[in-house]
XYZ file of C-alpha atoms in Angstrom:
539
model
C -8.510 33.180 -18.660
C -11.736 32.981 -16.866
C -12.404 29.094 -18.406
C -8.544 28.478 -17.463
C -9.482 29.519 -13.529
C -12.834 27.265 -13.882
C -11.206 24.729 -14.879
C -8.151 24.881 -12.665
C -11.224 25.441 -9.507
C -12.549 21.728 -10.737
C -9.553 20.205 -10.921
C -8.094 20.912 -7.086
C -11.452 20.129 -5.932
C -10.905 16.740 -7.645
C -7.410 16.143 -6.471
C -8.393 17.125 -2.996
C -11.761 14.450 -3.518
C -9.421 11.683 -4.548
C -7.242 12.227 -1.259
C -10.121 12.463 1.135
C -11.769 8.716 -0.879
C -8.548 6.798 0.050
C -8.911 7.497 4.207
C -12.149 9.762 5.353
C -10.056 12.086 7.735
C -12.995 13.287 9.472
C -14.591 12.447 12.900
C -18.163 12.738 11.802
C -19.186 9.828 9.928
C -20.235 10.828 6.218
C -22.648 8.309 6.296
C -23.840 5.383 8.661
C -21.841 3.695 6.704
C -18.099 5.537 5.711
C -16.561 6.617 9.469
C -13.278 8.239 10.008
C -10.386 6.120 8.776
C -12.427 4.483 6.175
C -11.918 4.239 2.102
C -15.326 6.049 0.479
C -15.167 4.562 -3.258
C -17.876 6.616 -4.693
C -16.138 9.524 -3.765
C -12.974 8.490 -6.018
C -15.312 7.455 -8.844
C -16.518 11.272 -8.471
C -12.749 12.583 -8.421
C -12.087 10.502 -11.632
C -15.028 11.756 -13.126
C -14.158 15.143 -12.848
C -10.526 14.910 -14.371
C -11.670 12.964 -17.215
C -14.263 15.426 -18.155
C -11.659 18.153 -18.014
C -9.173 15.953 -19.960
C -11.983 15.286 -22.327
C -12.459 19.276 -22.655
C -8.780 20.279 -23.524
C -7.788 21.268 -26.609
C -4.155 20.987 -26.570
C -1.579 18.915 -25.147
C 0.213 21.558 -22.900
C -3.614 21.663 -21.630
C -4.004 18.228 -20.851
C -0.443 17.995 -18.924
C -1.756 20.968 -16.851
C -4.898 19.382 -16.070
C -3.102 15.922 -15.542
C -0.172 17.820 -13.017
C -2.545 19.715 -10.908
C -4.766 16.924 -10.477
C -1.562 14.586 -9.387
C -0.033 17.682 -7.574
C -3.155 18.291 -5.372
C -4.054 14.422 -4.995
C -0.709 13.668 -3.726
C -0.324 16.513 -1.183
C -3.307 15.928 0.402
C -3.245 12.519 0.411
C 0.199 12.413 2.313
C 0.625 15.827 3.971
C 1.775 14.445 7.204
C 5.325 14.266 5.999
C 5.193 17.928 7.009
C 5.609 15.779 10.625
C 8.390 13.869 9.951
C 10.260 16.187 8.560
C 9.815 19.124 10.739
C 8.478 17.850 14.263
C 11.478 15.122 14.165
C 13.526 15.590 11.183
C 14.151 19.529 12.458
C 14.137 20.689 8.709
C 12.442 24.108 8.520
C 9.138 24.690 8.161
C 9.492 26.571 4.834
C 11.953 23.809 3.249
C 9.629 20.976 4.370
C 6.839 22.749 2.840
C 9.080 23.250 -0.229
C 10.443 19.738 0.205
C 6.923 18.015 0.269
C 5.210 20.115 -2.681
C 7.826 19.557 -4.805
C 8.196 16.008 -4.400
C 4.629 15.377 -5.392
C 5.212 18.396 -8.301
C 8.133 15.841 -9.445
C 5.952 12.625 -9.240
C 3.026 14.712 -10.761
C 5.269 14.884 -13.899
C 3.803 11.153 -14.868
C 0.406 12.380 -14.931
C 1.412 15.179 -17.346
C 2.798 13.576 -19.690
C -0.493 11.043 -19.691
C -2.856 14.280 -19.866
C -0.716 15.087 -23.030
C -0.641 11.626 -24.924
C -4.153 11.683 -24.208
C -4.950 14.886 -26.041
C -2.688 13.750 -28.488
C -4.081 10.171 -29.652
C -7.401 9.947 -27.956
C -9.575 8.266 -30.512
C -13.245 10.209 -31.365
C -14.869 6.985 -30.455
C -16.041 7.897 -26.719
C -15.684 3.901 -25.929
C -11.814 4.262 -27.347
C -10.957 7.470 -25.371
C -12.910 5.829 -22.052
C -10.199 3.257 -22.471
C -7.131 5.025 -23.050
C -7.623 7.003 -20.153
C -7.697 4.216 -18.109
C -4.701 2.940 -19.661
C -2.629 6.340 -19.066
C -3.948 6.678 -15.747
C -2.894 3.659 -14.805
C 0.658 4.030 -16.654
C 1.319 7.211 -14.342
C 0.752 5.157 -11.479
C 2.436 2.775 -12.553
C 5.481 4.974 -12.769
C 4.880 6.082 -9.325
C 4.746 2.568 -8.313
C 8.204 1.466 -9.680
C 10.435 4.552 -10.760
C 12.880 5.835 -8.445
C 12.217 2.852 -6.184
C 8.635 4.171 -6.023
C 6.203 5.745 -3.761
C 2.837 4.293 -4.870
C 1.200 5.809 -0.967
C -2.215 6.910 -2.172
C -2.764 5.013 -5.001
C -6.264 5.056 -6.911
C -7.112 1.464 -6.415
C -7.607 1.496 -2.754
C -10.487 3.805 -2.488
C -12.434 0.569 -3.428
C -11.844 -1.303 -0.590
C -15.209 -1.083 1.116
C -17.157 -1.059 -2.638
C -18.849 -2.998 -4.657
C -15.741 -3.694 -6.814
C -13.351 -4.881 -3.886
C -13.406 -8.485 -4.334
C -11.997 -8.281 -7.793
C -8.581 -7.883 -6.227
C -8.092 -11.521 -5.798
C -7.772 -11.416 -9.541
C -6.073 -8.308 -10.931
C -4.773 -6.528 -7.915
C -5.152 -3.047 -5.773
C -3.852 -2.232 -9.924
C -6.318 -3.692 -11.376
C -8.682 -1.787 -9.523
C -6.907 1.188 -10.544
C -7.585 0.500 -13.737
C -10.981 -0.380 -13.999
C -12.128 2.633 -11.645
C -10.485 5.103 -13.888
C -12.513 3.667 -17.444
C -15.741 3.424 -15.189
C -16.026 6.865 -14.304
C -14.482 7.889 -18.199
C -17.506 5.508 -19.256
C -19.670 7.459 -16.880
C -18.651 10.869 -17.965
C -19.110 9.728 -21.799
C -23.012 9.250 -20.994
C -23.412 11.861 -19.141
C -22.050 14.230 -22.351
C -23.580 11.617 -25.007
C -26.575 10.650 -23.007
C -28.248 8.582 -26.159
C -29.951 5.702 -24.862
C -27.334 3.453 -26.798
C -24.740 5.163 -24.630
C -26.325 4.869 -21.488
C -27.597 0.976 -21.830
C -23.895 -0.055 -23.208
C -21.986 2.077 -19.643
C -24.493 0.695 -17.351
C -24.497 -3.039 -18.523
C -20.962 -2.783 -18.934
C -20.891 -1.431 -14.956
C -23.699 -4.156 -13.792
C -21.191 -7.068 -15.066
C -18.265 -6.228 -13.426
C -19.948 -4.961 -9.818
C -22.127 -8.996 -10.609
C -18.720 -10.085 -11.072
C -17.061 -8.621 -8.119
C -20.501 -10.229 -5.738
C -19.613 -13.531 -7.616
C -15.947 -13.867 -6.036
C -17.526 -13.173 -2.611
C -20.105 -15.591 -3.031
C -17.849 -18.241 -4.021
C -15.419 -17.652 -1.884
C -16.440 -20.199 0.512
C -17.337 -22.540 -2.444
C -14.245 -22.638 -3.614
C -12.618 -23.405 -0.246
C -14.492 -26.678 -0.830
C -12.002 -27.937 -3.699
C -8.903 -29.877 -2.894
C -7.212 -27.905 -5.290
C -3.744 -26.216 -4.618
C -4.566 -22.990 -6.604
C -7.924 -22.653 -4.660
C -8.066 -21.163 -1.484
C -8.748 -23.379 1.625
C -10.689 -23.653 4.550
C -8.182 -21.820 7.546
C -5.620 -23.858 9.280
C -5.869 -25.008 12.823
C -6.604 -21.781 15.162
C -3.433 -19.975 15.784
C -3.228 -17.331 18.501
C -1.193 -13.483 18.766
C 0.121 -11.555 21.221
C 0.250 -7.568 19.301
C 2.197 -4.927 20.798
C 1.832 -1.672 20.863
C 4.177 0.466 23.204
C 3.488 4.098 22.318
C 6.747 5.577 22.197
C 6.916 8.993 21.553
C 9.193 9.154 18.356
C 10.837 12.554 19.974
C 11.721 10.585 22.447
C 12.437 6.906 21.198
C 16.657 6.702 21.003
C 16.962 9.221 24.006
C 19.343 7.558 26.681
C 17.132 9.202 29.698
C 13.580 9.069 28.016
C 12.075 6.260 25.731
C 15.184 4.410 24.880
C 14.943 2.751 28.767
C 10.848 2.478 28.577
C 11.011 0.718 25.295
C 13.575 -1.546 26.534
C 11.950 -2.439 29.687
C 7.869 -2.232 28.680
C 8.793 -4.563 25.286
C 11.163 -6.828 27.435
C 8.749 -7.334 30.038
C 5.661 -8.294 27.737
C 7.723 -10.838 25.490
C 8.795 -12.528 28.610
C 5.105 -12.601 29.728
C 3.470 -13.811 26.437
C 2.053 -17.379 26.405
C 0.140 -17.181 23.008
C 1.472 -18.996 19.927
C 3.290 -15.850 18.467
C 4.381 -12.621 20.139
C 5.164 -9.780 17.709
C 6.775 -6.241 18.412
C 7.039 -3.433 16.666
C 9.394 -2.234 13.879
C 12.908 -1.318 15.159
C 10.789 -1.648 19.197
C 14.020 -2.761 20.514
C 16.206 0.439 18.652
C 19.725 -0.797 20.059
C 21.769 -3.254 17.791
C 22.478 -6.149 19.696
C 25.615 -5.728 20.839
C 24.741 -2.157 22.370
C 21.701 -4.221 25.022
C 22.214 -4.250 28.141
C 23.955 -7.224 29.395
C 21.879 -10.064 29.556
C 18.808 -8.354 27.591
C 19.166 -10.625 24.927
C 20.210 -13.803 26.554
C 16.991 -13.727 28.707
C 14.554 -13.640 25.473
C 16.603 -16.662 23.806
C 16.360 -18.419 27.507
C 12.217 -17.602 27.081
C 11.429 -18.977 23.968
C 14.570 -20.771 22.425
C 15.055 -22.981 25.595
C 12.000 -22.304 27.333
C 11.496 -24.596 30.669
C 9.007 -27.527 30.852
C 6.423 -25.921 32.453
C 6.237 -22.451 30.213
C 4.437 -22.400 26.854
C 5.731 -22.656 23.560
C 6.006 -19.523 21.760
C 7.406 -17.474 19.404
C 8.974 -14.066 18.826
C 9.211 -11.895 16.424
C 10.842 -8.924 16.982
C 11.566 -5.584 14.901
C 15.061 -4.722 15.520
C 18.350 -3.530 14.122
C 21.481 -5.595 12.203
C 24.835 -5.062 11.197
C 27.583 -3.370 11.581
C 29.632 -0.362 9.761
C 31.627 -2.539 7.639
C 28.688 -4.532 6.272
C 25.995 -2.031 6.838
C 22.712 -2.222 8.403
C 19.321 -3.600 8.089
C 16.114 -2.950 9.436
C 15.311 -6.386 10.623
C 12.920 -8.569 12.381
C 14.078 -11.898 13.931
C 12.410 -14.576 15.075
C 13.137 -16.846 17.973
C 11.426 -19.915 18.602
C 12.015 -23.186 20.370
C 14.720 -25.295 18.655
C 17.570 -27.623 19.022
C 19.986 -25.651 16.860
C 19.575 -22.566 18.911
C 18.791 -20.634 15.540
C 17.466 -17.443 15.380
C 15.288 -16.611 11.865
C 15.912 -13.295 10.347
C 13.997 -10.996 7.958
C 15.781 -7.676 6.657
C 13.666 -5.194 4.781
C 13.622 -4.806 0.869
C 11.858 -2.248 0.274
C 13.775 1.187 1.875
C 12.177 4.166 2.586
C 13.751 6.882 0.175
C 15.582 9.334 2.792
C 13.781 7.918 5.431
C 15.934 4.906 5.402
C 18.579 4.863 2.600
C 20.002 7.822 0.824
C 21.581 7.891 -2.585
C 25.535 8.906 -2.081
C 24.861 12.104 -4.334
C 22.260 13.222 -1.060
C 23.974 12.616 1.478
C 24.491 16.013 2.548
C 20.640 15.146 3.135
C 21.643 13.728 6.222
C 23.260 17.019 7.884
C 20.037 18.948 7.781
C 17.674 16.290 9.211
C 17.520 14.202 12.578
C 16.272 11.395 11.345
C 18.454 8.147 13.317
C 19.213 5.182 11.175
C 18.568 6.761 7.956
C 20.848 4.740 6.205
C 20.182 1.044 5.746
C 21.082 -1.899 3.317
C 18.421 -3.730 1.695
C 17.327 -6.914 1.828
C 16.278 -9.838 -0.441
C 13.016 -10.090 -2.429
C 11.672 -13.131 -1.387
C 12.609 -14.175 1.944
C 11.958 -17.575 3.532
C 9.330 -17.681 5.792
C 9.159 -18.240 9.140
C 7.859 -21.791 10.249
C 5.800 -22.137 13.469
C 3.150 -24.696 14.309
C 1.967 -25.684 11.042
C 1.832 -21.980 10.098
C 4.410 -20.160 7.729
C 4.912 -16.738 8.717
C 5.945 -14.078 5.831
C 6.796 -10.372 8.013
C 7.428 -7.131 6.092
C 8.484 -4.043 7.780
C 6.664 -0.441 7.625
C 5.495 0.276 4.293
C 6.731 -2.812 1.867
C 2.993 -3.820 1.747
C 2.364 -1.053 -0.598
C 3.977 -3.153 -3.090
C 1.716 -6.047 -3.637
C 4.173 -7.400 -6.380
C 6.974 -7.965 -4.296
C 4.974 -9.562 -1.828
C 3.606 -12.024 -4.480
C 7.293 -13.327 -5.167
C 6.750 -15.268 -1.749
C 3.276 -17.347 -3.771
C 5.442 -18.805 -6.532
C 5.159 -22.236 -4.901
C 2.031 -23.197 -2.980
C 3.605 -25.736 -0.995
C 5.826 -23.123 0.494
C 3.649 -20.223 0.220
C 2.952 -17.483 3.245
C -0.279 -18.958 5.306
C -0.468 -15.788 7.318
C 1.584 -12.315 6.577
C 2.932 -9.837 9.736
C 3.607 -6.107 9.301
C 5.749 -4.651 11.640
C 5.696 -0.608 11.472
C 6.344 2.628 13.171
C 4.281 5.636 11.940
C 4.676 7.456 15.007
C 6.801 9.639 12.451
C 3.651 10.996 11.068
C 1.625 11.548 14.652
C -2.333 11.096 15.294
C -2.928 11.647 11.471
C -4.809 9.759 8.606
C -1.342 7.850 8.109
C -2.634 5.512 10.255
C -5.604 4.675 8.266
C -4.249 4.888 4.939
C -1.567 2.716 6.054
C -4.366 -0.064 8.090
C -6.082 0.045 4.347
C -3.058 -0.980 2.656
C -2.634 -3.993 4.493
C -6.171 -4.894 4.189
C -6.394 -4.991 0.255
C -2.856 -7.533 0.702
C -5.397 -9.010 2.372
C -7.298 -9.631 -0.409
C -5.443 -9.965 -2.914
C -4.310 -12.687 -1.517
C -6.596 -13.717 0.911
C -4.373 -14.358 3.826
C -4.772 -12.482 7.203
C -2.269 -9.845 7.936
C -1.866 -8.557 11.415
C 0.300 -5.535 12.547
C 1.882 -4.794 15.238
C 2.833 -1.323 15.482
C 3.932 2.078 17.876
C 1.153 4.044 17.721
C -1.306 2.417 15.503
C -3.046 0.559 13.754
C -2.289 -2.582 15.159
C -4.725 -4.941 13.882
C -6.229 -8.166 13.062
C -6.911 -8.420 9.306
C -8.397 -11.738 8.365
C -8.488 -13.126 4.828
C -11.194 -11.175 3.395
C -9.611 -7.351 4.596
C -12.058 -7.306 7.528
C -10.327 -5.982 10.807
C -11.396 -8.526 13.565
C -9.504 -7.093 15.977
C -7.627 -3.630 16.557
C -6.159 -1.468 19.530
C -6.797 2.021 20.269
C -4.204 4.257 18.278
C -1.545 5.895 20.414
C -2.643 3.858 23.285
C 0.029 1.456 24.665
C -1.256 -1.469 24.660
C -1.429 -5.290 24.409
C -3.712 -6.838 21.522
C -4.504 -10.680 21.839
C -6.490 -12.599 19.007
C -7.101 -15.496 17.100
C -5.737 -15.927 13.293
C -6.955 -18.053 10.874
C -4.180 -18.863 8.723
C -5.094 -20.160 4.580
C -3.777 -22.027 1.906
C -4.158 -22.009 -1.768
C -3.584 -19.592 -4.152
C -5.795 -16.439 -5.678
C -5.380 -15.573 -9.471
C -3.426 -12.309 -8.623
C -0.874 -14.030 -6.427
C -0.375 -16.507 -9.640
C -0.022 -14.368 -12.105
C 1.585 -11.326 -9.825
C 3.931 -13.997 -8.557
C 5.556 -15.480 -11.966
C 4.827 -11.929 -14.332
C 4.961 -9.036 -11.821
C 3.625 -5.591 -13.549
C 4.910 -6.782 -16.767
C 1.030 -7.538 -17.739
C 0.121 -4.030 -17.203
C 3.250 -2.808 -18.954
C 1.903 -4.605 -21.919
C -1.787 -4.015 -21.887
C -0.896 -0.690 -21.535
C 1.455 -0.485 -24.618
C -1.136 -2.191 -26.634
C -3.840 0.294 -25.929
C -1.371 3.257 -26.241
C -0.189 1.757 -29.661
C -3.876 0.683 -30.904
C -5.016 4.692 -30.116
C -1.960 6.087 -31.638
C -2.445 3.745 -35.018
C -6.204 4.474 -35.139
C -5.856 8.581 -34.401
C -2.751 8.649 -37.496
C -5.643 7.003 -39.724
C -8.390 9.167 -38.576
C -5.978 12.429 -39.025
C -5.281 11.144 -42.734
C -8.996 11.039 -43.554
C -9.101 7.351 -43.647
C -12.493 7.268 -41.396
C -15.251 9.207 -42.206
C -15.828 11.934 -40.382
C-alpha cells in the first residue's frame, strides 16, 4: 500500500507537470526566459520522465493502466480546467455536475492511456532501447485516439510543450505528432540511463539526443537557404507585403445575444470599425456579428456590401472577413465566416466550420436532452467541408478556420495538396470568452503557432477576448493585443509559398503514417516478447 500511495504521489505530480509545460499559467516568469502564457519543454520532458519510470516499475498490467489513467486523468484536468467556466458561469449547469461533467470526461479519454500502460507491461521487450521505443509508440497511439475518436479533443496534446525548444523546428517535417512522439522516447531514453547508467548507455541516449536537437538547428538554419530554390515544394521568400486590420471587441459572453446589452454593442462597435478599415483585409471575430442575416437590422448588411463590394472611387480596396451565422431550420446552421471583397459578380465567399465543438456546437440526437440543462446559444450546428476553397485577395490566398479546428493540423493540410492553389496565409477566427481570463488563451495562441510551423505560413487571429495575434511563418508572434481589451490590431503579413515535408505528406496520407509505424512497433514488441517468454533468447 505504502509503494501504491508513492507511486500514485509521482504520478499526479507528473500529470499536473505536463499541464503546467503546455501554457506556464503563472505571472512570475520561471525563468528570464519561460513568462506566463508560454510552452516550457523541459518541463514536459520531466513529466514524461516520470511516467515512464513508473511504467517501467509496474509489475502487472492492471498496474500499468492505473499508472497510464491517472497520469491522463490529472494531465487532462489541469490542462483544460476552465471548462468549469463554460459550463457553469454561462452554460448554468451546476457546480457539482460540471465538476462531475469535466472529471469524467477526461476519466473517459484517460481510458486510451490505460490500455497503453497495459500493452506496455504486457509486451515491453527487456532490451531498454526496445521498451524506450514502444513507449513512445503507445504514447503516441493514446493520443492519437484522443486526436481522432469521437470526433476528438486532442486540446493539450504532448507535442506542443516544444514549441519554444530545441526540437521545435522539426515540425515542418513530422508534425505537432511527431513531436509527440519523439519527446515521449527521449525522456524513456533518458530514464533508461539514468537506471542503466553504463557508459555504453549513456554515450548511445546522448548522441542519439545531440542528432536530433543538430537536426532540429539544421531546419532553422536552412530555412532561409532553402527559400533560395525555385522549387515548388520549397518554401519561398514572402509575397508582396500585405496589411490587417484585427478585431477584438470584448464582449462579455454573459452578455453577447442579450437584446439590451452586448447584442446592440457588438452590432454597432464591429459595424463601425469594418466601415472604417482601409488596410488590405479586415477580419472579425467568430460569430462577432451573432444575428443570422436575415434577423440585422435593416440596412446592416447592405451598408458592408456597399463598403467593400462596391466601394466608391475614392475609398480603398479592402476586404472582409467576417465570423457570422448561416442557415436556416430546414437546412440547418453553420458557423460561418464570409468574405466580401470588391467584385463584379457581387459574390460573397463563404467558409462554414468542419470541425464542431462536441456539445459546444453540435450534439448527437441521443444528447439532446443535453441541451435543456445548459444555456449555451447555437449549440447545434451543421458541419462543413474538409477542404474549403480559399479566399483570393491581392495575390494572397486566404485559408480561415473557426475557434479550435487548428488543433487538427491534418485537416488543415488537406488545403496543401496542390501548391499552386495552396493557403499563402491562414486566419483563425475564435471566441474563448467562454473560458474567461484563463490559460485558454495561451494554450489556444500556441496552437496556432506550431500550424505555423508546420507549415510555415503566418496565421493571424482575430478574436473576443484574446489572443489576437500576428503569427508569422516561423510561430513567432509579431504582433498581439492586450487580452480582454477591446481593441483594434493593425500589422503587416508576410504571406509564403512552397510546401514543408509535413504539409506533403500530412496532405496526401493524413495520420495513416502514424497508424502504421505504430502497428509495426506494437507488432515487432509483441513478436519479440512471445520469443523471449518461450526461452528463445537467452536470458
Amino acid at each position: 500500500m505504502q509503494v501504491f500511495k508513492r507511486q500514485s504521489a509521482i504520478i499526479l505530480v507528473a500529470g499536473c507537470a505536463h499541464a503546467l509545460s503546455i501554457a506556464w499559467p503563472f505571472g512570475m516568469a520561471l525563468t528570464p526566459v519561460f513568462t506566463q502564457g508560454q510552452p516550457v519543454w523541459w518541463l514536459q520532458l520531466l513529466a514524461m520522465g516520470l511516467l515512464a519510470w513508473q511504467l517501467d516499475l509496474a509489475k502487472t498490467k492492471r498496474q500499468g493502466a492505473w499508472v497510464g489513467w491517472l497520469f491522463a486523468t490529472v494531465m487532462q484536468v489541469a490542462t483544460w480546467w476552465w471548462l468549469f467556466i463554460s459550463l457553469n458561469t454561462y452554460g448554468g449547469l451546476a457546480a457539482p455536475l460540471t465538476v462531475i461533467a469535466i472529471v469524467g470526461l477526461a476519466a473517459f479519454l484517460a481510458l486510451y492511456y490505460a490500455a497503453a500502460g497495459a500493452i506496455f507491461v504486457a509486451i515491453a521487450p527487456i532490451n531498454r532501447a526496445g521498451r524506450a521505443l514502444l513507449f513512445a509508440a503507445l504514447w503516441l497511439l493514446a493520443e492519437l485516439a484522443r486526436v481522432a475518436l469521437f470526433t476528438g479533443f486532442p486540446w493539450g496534446e504532448g507535442g506542443y510543450a516544444q514549441l519554444d525548444g530545441p526540437f521545435s523546428n522539426l515540425a515542418m517535417v513530422v508534425g505537432v505528432h511527431g513531436l509527440t512522439l519523439w519527446i515521449a522516447f527521449a525522456a524513456s531514453i533518458a530514464v533508461w540511463m539514468l537506471l542503466k547508467p553504463g557508459w555504453r548507455n549513456v554515450c548511445f541516449g546522448l548522441v542519439g539526443l545531440l542528432l536530433i536537437a543538430s537536426y532540429s538547428l539544421f531546419l532553422q538554419s536552412s530555412r532561409e537557404v532553402s527559400e533560395s530554390f525555385n522549387n515548388k515544394y520549397f518554401p519561398k521568400p514572402p509575397l508582396s507585403p500585405f496589411t490587417v486590420t484585427l478585431l477584438q471587441g470584448n464582449i462579455a459572453q454573459d452578455q453577447k445575444f442579450q437584446p439590451t446589452g452586448g447584442l446592440p454593442d457588438a452590432l454597432n462597435w464591429y459595424g463601425q470599425q469594418l466601415l472604417a478599415a482601409t488596410t488590405s483585409l479586415v477580419v472579425t471575430p467568430e460569430t462577432a456579428i451573432p444575428l443570422l442575416p436575415h434577423q440585422l437590422p435593416e440596412g446592416y448588411l447592405d451598408a458592408l456590401v456597399n463598403r467593400f463590394i462596391k466601394p466608391a472611387p475614392d475609398m480603398s480596396q479592402t476586404a472582409a472577413l467576417i465570423g457570422i451565422p448561416l442557415g436556416n431550420s430546414q437546412q440547418g446552421y453553420t458557423n460561418s465566416a464570409i468574405a466580401m471583397k470588391p467584385s463584379a459578380s457581387n459574390t460573397i465567399y463563404q467558409y462554414d466550420k468542419h470541425h464542431l465543438v462536441p456539445f459546444g456546437e453540435f450534439v448527437h440526437p441521443l444528447f439532446k436532452w443535453y441541451l435543456s440543462i445548459v444555456n449555451i446559444p447555437l449549440a447545434d450546428f451543421r458541419s462543413g467541408a474538409v477542404n474549403q476553397p480559399s479566399l483570393d485577395w491581392q495575390g494572397q490566398r486566404i485559408a480561415p478556420n473557426i475557434c479550435y479546428e487548428d488543433l487538427f493540423g491534418e485537416e488543415l493540410a488537406a488545403r496543401f495538396i496542390d501548391p499552386a492553389t495552396a493557403p499563402t496565409m491562414m486566419v483563425n477566427i475564435s471566441n474563448i470568452a467562454w473560458f474567461g481570463n484563463t490559460i485558454a488563451i495561451d494554450q489556444h495562441l500556441n496552437i496556432s503557432r506550431m500550424r505555423a510551423i508546420e507549415f510555415e505560413r503566418p496565421m493571424v487571429r482575430a478574436t473576443n477576448t484574446g489572443a489576437t495575434a500576428i503569427i508569422d511563418h516561423t510561430g513567432r508572434v509579431t504582433h498581439l493585443l492586450p487580452r480582454h481589451a477591446r481593441g483594434v490590431l493593425v500589422g503587416e503579413v508576410g504571406g509564403r509559398e512552397g510546401i514543408t515535408p509535413y504539409a506533403w505528406w500530412a496532405a496526401r496520407f493524413g495520420l495513416w503514417p502514424w497508424w502504421g509505424l505504430i502497428f509495426t512497433i506494437v507488432l515487432i514488441a509483441a513478436c519479440a516478447r512471445i520469443y523471449w517468454d518461450k526461452g528463445q533468447f537467452d536470458r
